[in-house]
PDB file of C-alpha atoms in Angstrom:
ATOM      1  CA  UNK A  15      16.037 -13.126 -12.370  1.00 65.00           C
ATOM      2  CA  UNK A  16      13.186 -13.846  -9.408  1.00 69.00           C
ATOM      3  CA  UNK A  17      13.375 -17.891  -9.865  1.00 73.00           C
ATOM      4  CA  UNK A  18      17.408 -17.274  -9.234  1.00 78.00           C
ATOM      5  CA  UNK A  19      16.900 -15.374  -6.045  1.00 76.00           C
ATOM      6  CA  UNK A  20      13.389 -17.764  -4.408  1.00 71.00           C
ATOM      7  CA  UNK A  21      16.289 -20.681  -5.508  1.00 74.00           C
ATOM      8  CA  UNK A  22      18.675 -19.674  -3.775  1.00 74.00           C
ATOM      9  CA  UNK A  23      16.925 -19.076  -1.057  1.00 71.00           C
ATOM     10  CA  UNK A  24      15.668 -22.298  -0.667  1.00 74.00           C
ATOM     11  CA  UNK A  25      18.747 -23.708  -1.417  1.00 77.00           C
ATOM     12  CA  UNK A  26      19.979 -22.227   1.806  1.00 80.00           C
ATOM     13  CA  UNK A  27      16.231 -22.921   4.374  1.00 75.00           C
ATOM     14  CA  UNK A  28      14.222 -25.384   1.461  1.00 76.00           C
ATOM     15  CA  UNK A  29      11.653 -24.401   4.548  1.00 76.00           C
ATOM     16  CA  UNK A  30      11.089 -20.769   4.323  1.00 74.00           C
ATOM     17  CA  UNK A  31       8.280 -19.381   2.449  1.00 76.00           C
ATOM     18  CA  UNK A  32       9.307 -18.044  -0.338  1.00 76.00           C
ATOM     19  CA  UNK A  33       6.880 -14.581  -2.275  1.00 74.00           C
ATOM     20  CA  UNK A  34       7.562 -12.391  -5.550  1.00 72.00           C
ATOM     21  CA  UNK A  35       7.823  -9.657  -4.225  1.00 70.00           C
ATOM     22  CA  UNK A  36       7.708  -7.744  -6.676  1.00 72.00           C
ATOM     23  CA  UNK A  37       6.711  -3.487  -7.213  1.00 73.00           C
ATOM     24  CA  UNK A  38       5.453  -1.997  -9.752  1.00 72.00           C
ATOM     25  CA  UNK A  39       5.211  -4.472 -12.280  1.00 72.00           C
ATOM     26  CA  UNK A  40       3.363  -7.298 -13.531  1.00 74.00           C
ATOM     27  CA  UNK A  41       5.644 -10.973 -12.836  1.00 74.00           C
ATOM     28  CA  UNK A  42       2.910 -12.908 -14.422  1.00 73.00           C
ATOM     29  CA  UNK A  43       5.415 -15.646 -14.568  1.00 72.00           C
ATOM     30  CA  UNK A  44       6.764 -15.081 -10.630  1.00 74.00           C
ATOM     31  CA  UNK A  45       4.151 -17.752  -9.286  1.00 73.00           C
ATOM     32  CA  UNK A  46       4.825 -20.186 -11.643  1.00 75.00           C
ATOM     33  CA  UNK A  47       8.573 -20.823  -9.933  1.00 75.00           C
ATOM     34  CA  UNK A  48       8.832 -24.035  -8.433  1.00 75.00           C
ATOM     35  CA  UNK A  49      10.693 -22.714  -5.350  1.00 76.00           C
ATOM     36  CA  UNK A  50       7.436 -19.612  -4.485  1.00 80.00           C
ATOM     37  CA  UNK A  51       5.304 -20.738  -2.737  1.00 80.00           C
ATOM     38  CA  UNK A  52       2.776 -17.063  -2.631  1.00 86.00           C
ATOM     39  CA  UNK A  53       2.292 -14.215  -4.841  1.00 86.00           C
ATOM     40  CA  UNK A  54       2.524 -10.223  -3.864  1.00 89.00           C
ATOM     41  CA  UNK A  55       1.922  -6.735  -4.997  1.00 93.00           C
ATOM     42  CA  UNK A  56       1.664  -3.595  -3.879  1.00 93.00           C
ATOM     43  CA  UNK A  57      -0.028  -0.806  -5.667  1.00 96.00           C
ATOM     44  CA  UNK A  58       0.715   2.946  -5.076  1.00 96.00           C
ATOM     45  CA  UNK A  59      -0.522   5.123  -7.525  1.00 96.00           C
ATOM     46  CA  UNK A  60       1.802   7.485  -6.432  1.00 95.00           C
ATOM     47  CA  UNK A  61       5.035   5.743  -6.797  1.00 93.00           C
ATOM     48  CA  UNK A  62       3.963   4.325 -10.576  1.00 94.00           C
ATOM     49  CA  UNK A  63       2.023   4.275 -13.125  1.00 93.00           C
ATOM     50  CA  UNK A  64       0.060   1.051 -13.549  1.00 93.00           C
ATOM     51  CA  UNK A  65      -1.760   1.187 -16.988  1.00 93.00           C
ATOM     52  CA  UNK A  66      -2.250   3.128 -19.596  1.00 94.00           C
ATOM     53  CA  UNK A  67      -4.676   7.339 -18.111  1.00 95.00           C
ATOM     54  CA  UNK A  68      -7.987   7.379 -19.929  1.00 96.00           C
ATOM     55  CA  UNK A  69      -8.482  11.132 -22.072  1.00 96.00           C
ATOM     56  CA  UNK A  70     -12.563  11.023 -20.877  1.00 97.00           C
ATOM     57  CA  UNK A  71     -11.706  10.224 -16.871  1.00 96.00           C
ATOM     58  CA  UNK A  72     -10.190  12.461 -14.678  1.00 95.00           C
ATOM     59  CA  UNK A  73      -7.653  12.535 -12.670  1.00 95.00           C
ATOM     60  CA  UNK A  74      -8.688  10.395 -10.187  1.00 97.00           C
ATOM     61  CA  UNK A  75     -10.813   7.988 -11.795  1.00 98.00           C
ATOM     62  CA  UNK A  76      -7.982   6.687 -13.773  1.00 97.00           C
ATOM     63  CA  UNK A  77      -6.188   6.852 -10.401  1.00 97.00           C
ATOM     64  CA  UNK A  78      -9.212   4.195  -9.129  1.00 98.00           C
ATOM     65  CA  UNK A  79      -9.681   2.280 -12.432  1.00 98.00           C
ATOM     66  CA  UNK A  80      -5.890   1.286 -12.712  1.00 97.00           C
ATOM     67  CA  UNK A  81      -5.745  -0.264  -9.699  1.00 97.00           C
ATOM     68  CA  UNK A  82      -8.284  -2.119  -9.713  1.00 98.00           C
ATOM     69  CA  UNK A  83      -7.303  -3.344 -12.721  1.00 97.00           C
ATOM     70  CA  UNK A  84      -4.114  -3.970 -11.442  1.00 96.00           C
ATOM     71  CA  UNK A  85      -5.016  -6.132  -8.524  1.00 96.00           C
ATOM     72  CA  UNK A  86      -7.595  -8.720 -10.848  1.00 96.00           C
ATOM     73  CA  UNK A  87      -4.625  -9.284 -13.044  1.00 93.00           C
ATOM     74  CA  UNK A  88      -2.251 -10.034 -10.226  1.00 92.00           C
ATOM     75  CA  UNK A  89      -5.460 -12.434  -9.060  1.00 93.00           C
ATOM     76  CA  UNK A  90      -5.414 -13.992 -12.716  1.00 92.00           C
ATOM     77  CA  UNK A  91      -1.982 -14.589 -12.692  1.00 88.00           C
ATOM     78  CA  UNK A  92      -1.610 -15.920  -9.171  1.00 89.00           C
ATOM     79  CA  UNK A  93      -4.845 -18.710 -10.826  1.00 90.00           C
ATOM     80  CA  UNK A  94      -3.313 -18.829 -13.176  1.00 89.00           C
ATOM     81  CA  UNK A  95      -0.575 -21.052 -11.269  1.00 87.00           C
ATOM     82  CA  UNK A  96      -2.838 -22.287  -8.583  1.00 91.00           C
ATOM     83  CA  UNK A  97      -0.828 -19.992  -5.556  1.00 91.00           C
ATOM     84  CA  UNK A  98      -2.441 -17.269  -3.490  1.00 92.00           C
ATOM     85  CA  UNK A  99      -0.917 -13.953  -3.462  1.00 91.00           C
ATOM     86  CA  UNK A 100      -1.677 -11.320  -1.316  1.00 91.00           C
ATOM     87  CA  UNK A 101      -1.777  -7.540  -1.732  1.00 93.00           C
ATOM     88  CA  UNK A 102       1.459  -6.934   0.432  1.00 91.00           C
ATOM     89  CA  UNK A 103       1.429  -3.107   0.359  1.00 93.00           C
ATOM     90  CA  UNK A 104      -1.362   0.538  -0.576  1.00 95.00           C
ATOM     91  CA  UNK A 105      -1.679   3.627  -0.879  1.00 95.00           C
ATOM     92  CA  UNK A 106      -2.340   6.989  -1.543  1.00 96.00           C
ATOM     93  CA  UNK A 107      -0.676  10.113  -0.845  1.00 95.00           C
ATOM     94  CA  UNK A 108      -3.055  12.916   0.956  1.00 93.00           C
ATOM     95  CA  UNK A 109      -3.329  16.065   0.661  1.00 92.00           C
ATOM     96  CA  UNK A 110      -2.725  16.392   3.813  1.00 90.00           C
ATOM     97  CA  UNK A 111       0.064  14.279   4.111  1.00 91.00           C
ATOM     98  CA  UNK A 112       1.883  15.438   0.835  1.00 92.00           C
ATOM     99  CA  UNK A 113       4.493  17.238   2.172  1.00 91.00           C
ATOM    100  CA  UNK A 114       5.619  14.454   4.251  1.00 91.00           C
ATOM    101  CA  UNK A 115       5.874  11.762   1.423  1.00 93.00           C
ATOM    102  CA  UNK A 116       8.839  10.798   0.141  1.00 93.00           C
ATOM    103  CA  UNK A 117       8.557   8.666  -2.660  1.00 93.00           C
ATOM    104  CA  UNK A 118      10.619   5.068  -2.294  1.00 90.00           C
ATOM    105  CA  UNK A 119      14.244   4.636  -2.733  1.00 88.00           C
ATOM    106  CA  UNK A 120      14.102   8.619  -2.097  1.00 92.00           C
ATOM    107  CA  UNK A 121      15.572  11.534   1.019  1.00 92.00           C
ATOM    108  CA  UNK A 122      13.418  13.823  -0.003  1.00 92.00           C
ATOM    109  CA  UNK A 123       9.844  14.875   0.272  1.00 92.00           C
ATOM    110  CA  UNK A 124       9.538  16.984  -3.434  1.00 91.00           C
ATOM    111  CA  UNK A 125       7.033  19.146  -1.055  1.00 91.00           C
ATOM    112  CA  UNK A 126       7.480  19.911   1.577  1.00 89.00           C
ATOM    113  CA  UNK A 127       7.338  23.346   1.225  1.00 87.00           C
ATOM    114  CA  UNK A 128       5.291  24.107  -2.309  1.00 85.00           C
ATOM    115  CA  UNK A 129       0.867  23.130   0.720  1.00 81.00           C
ATOM    116  CA  UNK A 130       0.236  22.771   3.617  1.00 81.00           C
ATOM    117  CA  UNK A 131      -2.866  21.149   3.300  1.00 72.00           C
ATOM    118  CA  UNK A 132      -4.925  21.235   1.136  1.00 75.00           C
ATOM    119  CA  UNK A 133      -3.429  24.673   0.423  1.00 79.00           C
ATOM    120  CA  UNK A 134      -1.104  25.777  -1.606  1.00 81.00           C
ATOM    121  CA  UNK A 135       1.321  28.646  -1.416  1.00 81.00           C
ATOM    122  CA  UNK A 136       2.021  28.586  -5.258  1.00 83.00           C
ATOM    123  CA  UNK A 137      -0.968  30.700  -6.833  1.00 82.00           C
ATOM    124  CA  UNK A 138      -1.923  28.357 -10.038  1.00 79.00           C
ATOM    125  CA  UNK A 139      -0.720  25.440  -9.333  1.00 83.00           C
ATOM    126  CA  UNK A 140      -2.785  22.484  -7.241  1.00 86.00           C
ATOM    127  CA  UNK A 141      -1.831  21.482  -4.005  1.00 90.00           C
ATOM    128  CA  UNK A 142      -0.213  17.491  -4.836  1.00 93.00           C
ATOM    129  CA  UNK A 143      -2.550  14.200  -4.401  1.00 94.00           C
ATOM    130  CA  UNK A 144      -6.118  12.853  -3.340  1.00 95.00           C
ATOM    131  CA  UNK A 145      -8.680  14.966  -0.384  1.00 94.00           C
ATOM    132  CA  UNK A 146      -9.480  12.415   2.567  1.00 93.00           C
ATOM    133  CA  UNK A 147     -13.068  11.490   1.470  1.00 95.00           C
ATOM    134  CA  UNK A 148     -11.936  10.547  -3.143  1.00 96.00           C
ATOM    135  CA  UNK A 149      -8.585   8.233  -0.643  1.00 96.00           C
ATOM    136  CA  UNK A 150     -11.191   6.856   1.288  1.00 96.00           C
ATOM    137  CA  UNK A 151     -13.336   5.727  -1.825  1.00 97.00           C
ATOM    138  CA  UNK A 152     -10.413   4.475  -3.578  1.00 98.00           C
ATOM    139  CA  UNK A 153     -10.037   2.559  -0.721  1.00 96.00           C
ATOM    140  CA  UNK A 154     -13.046   1.069   0.041  1.00 97.00           C
ATOM    141  CA  UNK A 155     -12.946   0.068  -4.279  1.00 98.00           C
ATOM    142  CA  UNK A 156      -9.919  -1.057  -3.822  1.00 97.00           C
ATOM    143  CA  UNK A 157     -11.063  -3.130  -0.800  1.00 96.00           C
ATOM    144  CA  UNK A 158     -13.862  -4.732  -2.596  1.00 97.00           C
ATOM    145  CA  UNK A 159     -11.753  -5.111  -5.604  1.00 97.00           C
ATOM    146  CA  UNK A 160      -8.911  -7.942  -3.566  1.00 96.00           C
ATOM    147  CA  UNK A 161     -11.651  -9.179  -1.626  1.00 95.00           C
ATOM    148  CA  UNK A 162     -14.570 -10.461  -4.367  1.00 96.00           C
ATOM    149  CA  UNK A 163     -10.615 -11.491  -6.484  1.00 96.00           C
ATOM    150  CA  UNK A 164      -9.697 -13.771  -3.515  1.00 94.00           C
ATOM    151  CA  UNK A 165      -6.375 -12.764  -2.187  1.00 94.00           C
ATOM    152  CA  UNK A 166      -4.874 -14.157   0.565  1.00 92.00           C
ATOM    153  CA  UNK A 167      -4.274 -11.112   2.199  1.00 92.00           C
ATOM    154  CA  UNK A 168      -3.787  -7.029   2.684  1.00 93.00           C
ATOM    155  CA  UNK A 169      -2.448  -4.569   3.802  1.00 90.00           C
ATOM    156  CA  UNK A 170      -2.761  -0.998   4.018  1.00 90.00           C
ATOM    157  CA  UNK A 171       0.373   0.608   4.879  1.00 89.00           C
ATOM    158  CA  UNK A 172       1.453   2.583   6.504  1.00 80.00           C
ATOM    159  CA  UNK A 173       0.360   2.001  10.464  1.00 66.00           C
ATOM    160  CA  UNK A 174       1.892   5.007  12.640  1.00 63.00           C
ATOM    161  CA  UNK A 175       0.550   5.795  16.411  1.00 55.00           C
ATOM    162  CA  UNK A 176       0.513   9.577  17.706  1.00 54.00           C
ATOM    163  CA  UNK A 177       1.421   8.055  21.080  1.00 48.00           C
ATOM    164  CA  UNK A 178       4.350   6.817  23.019  1.00 47.00           C
ATOM    165  CA  UNK A 179       3.660   2.829  22.058  1.00 47.00           C
ATOM    166  CA  UNK A 180       5.502   0.714  23.831  1.00 49.00           C
ATOM    167  CA  UNK A 181       8.325  -1.588  23.667  1.00 47.00           C
ATOM    168  CA  UNK A 182       8.197  -5.635  23.573  1.00 47.00           C
ATOM    169  CA  UNK A 183      11.011  -7.278  24.594  1.00 48.00           C
ATOM    170  CA  UNK A 184      11.691 -10.825  25.346  1.00 49.00           C
ATOM    171  CA  UNK A 185      11.737  -9.800  29.374  1.00 53.00           C
ATOM    172  CA  UNK A 186       7.961  -8.314  29.059  1.00 53.00           C
ATOM    173  CA  UNK A 187       6.165  -5.184  26.995  1.00 51.00           C
ATOM    174  CA  UNK A 188       8.772  -1.712  29.088  1.00 51.00           C
ATOM    175  CA  UNK A 189       7.309   1.468  28.045  1.00 52.00           C
ATOM    176  CA  UNK A 190       9.184   3.991  25.999  1.00 51.00           C
ATOM    177  CA  UNK A 191      11.587   6.214  27.065  1.00 53.00           C
ATOM    178  CA  UNK A 192      13.298   7.526  24.264  1.00 55.00           C
ATOM    179  CA  UNK A 193      10.930   8.893  21.574  1.00 55.00           C
ATOM    180  CA  UNK A 194       9.011  12.445  20.064  1.00 55.00           C
ATOM    181  CA  UNK A 195       5.331  10.600  20.308  1.00 55.00           C
ATOM    182  CA  UNK A 196       5.202  10.154  17.455  1.00 61.00           C
ATOM    183  CA  UNK A 197       5.789   7.666  14.827  1.00 65.00           C
ATOM    184  CA  UNK A 198       7.252   8.424  11.465  1.00 71.00           C
ATOM    185  CA  UNK A 199       5.951   9.258   8.461  1.00 81.00           C
ATOM    186  CA  UNK A 200       6.168   9.567   4.888  1.00 86.00           C
ATOM    187  CA  UNK A 201       3.419  10.440   3.151  1.00 89.00           C
ATOM    188  CA  UNK A 202       1.066   7.420   3.800  1.00 90.00           C
ATOM    189  CA  UNK A 203       0.133   7.709   8.088  1.00 86.00           C
ATOM    190  CA  UNK A 204      -3.484   7.697   8.344  1.00 82.00           C
ATOM    191  CA  UNK A 205      -3.546  11.331  10.824  1.00 73.00           C
ATOM    192  CA  UNK A 206      -5.829  14.467  11.411  1.00 70.00           C
ATOM    193  CA  UNK A 207      -9.234  14.531  10.132  1.00 72.00           C
ATOM    194  CA  UNK A 208     -10.204  12.416   8.315  1.00 79.00           C
ATOM    195  CA  UNK A 209      -8.220   9.553  10.736  1.00 83.00           C
ATOM    196  CA  UNK A 210     -11.488   7.645  11.909  1.00 87.00           C
ATOM    197  CA  UNK A 211     -13.390   8.137   8.325  1.00 90.00           C
ATOM    198  CA  UNK A 212     -11.227   5.560   6.889  1.00 90.00           C
ATOM    199  CA  UNK A 213     -10.016   4.078   9.360  1.00 89.00           C
ATOM    200  CA  UNK A 214     -13.579   2.604   9.394  1.00 91.00           C
ATOM    201  CA  UNK A 215     -13.859   1.893   5.661  1.00 93.00           C
ATOM    202  CA  UNK A 216     -10.329  -0.362   6.261  1.00 90.00           C
ATOM    203  CA  UNK A 217     -12.514  -1.643   9.573  1.00 90.00           C
ATOM    204  CA  UNK A 218     -15.004  -2.595   7.403  1.00 91.00           C
ATOM    205  CA  UNK A 219     -13.278  -4.420   4.855  1.00 92.00           C
ATOM    206  CA  UNK A 220     -11.607  -5.839   7.768  1.00 90.00           C
ATOM    207  CA  UNK A 221     -14.453  -7.745   8.230  1.00 89.00           C
ATOM    208  CA  UNK A 222     -15.762  -8.565   5.321  1.00 89.00           C
ATOM    209  CA  UNK A 223     -12.702 -10.389   4.726  1.00 83.00           C
ATOM    210  CA  UNK A 224     -12.942 -12.875   8.463  1.00 75.00           C
ATOM    211  CA  UNK A 225     -16.223 -13.037   9.607  1.00 66.00           C
ATOM    212  CA  UNK A 226     -14.917 -14.485  12.116  1.00 60.00           C
TER     213      UNK A 226
END
């Protein structure tokens, strides 16, 4: 299917740069397709399981280790094909953002009525999501692995604006007239008390990735 789509796009626009665009599975042969210019993959452990769990490790450690392996596997496939590869999106749902979490290809927030932040409304049920320090730890390890593995780009999902952002039009920048003031969130936004700490993690990695 990837070959068919890439060939079709190239037949319409031969100058169009085509990515493999995979999500949730490893397509080791996709970067080898002649019409594909670069590989791409995503890392969302709340949406997909990337490796069998080690019964000797806590759930969070399994999540981190599976992510590290996922990054290495995609890097190796791109190196074999001698093409660049990017991690076009990664994220973890925290306990604070769990009530807003809407899985991809869904319109339902499964934990909307189950908890408020890290406080569960169901006795005996642990709150869904990782803590802010756990998220920061996972992001730091994944970013460092991405840099060490030679990824051509890394994108954290999702950026969110807590204020009225301007709109860029063909006539310049115009202020927003009709806005709630806060960008939508599907559970991956970086907001709240832990916002500054995770932004520091991402900023430090960005400086390593492109020091100049």
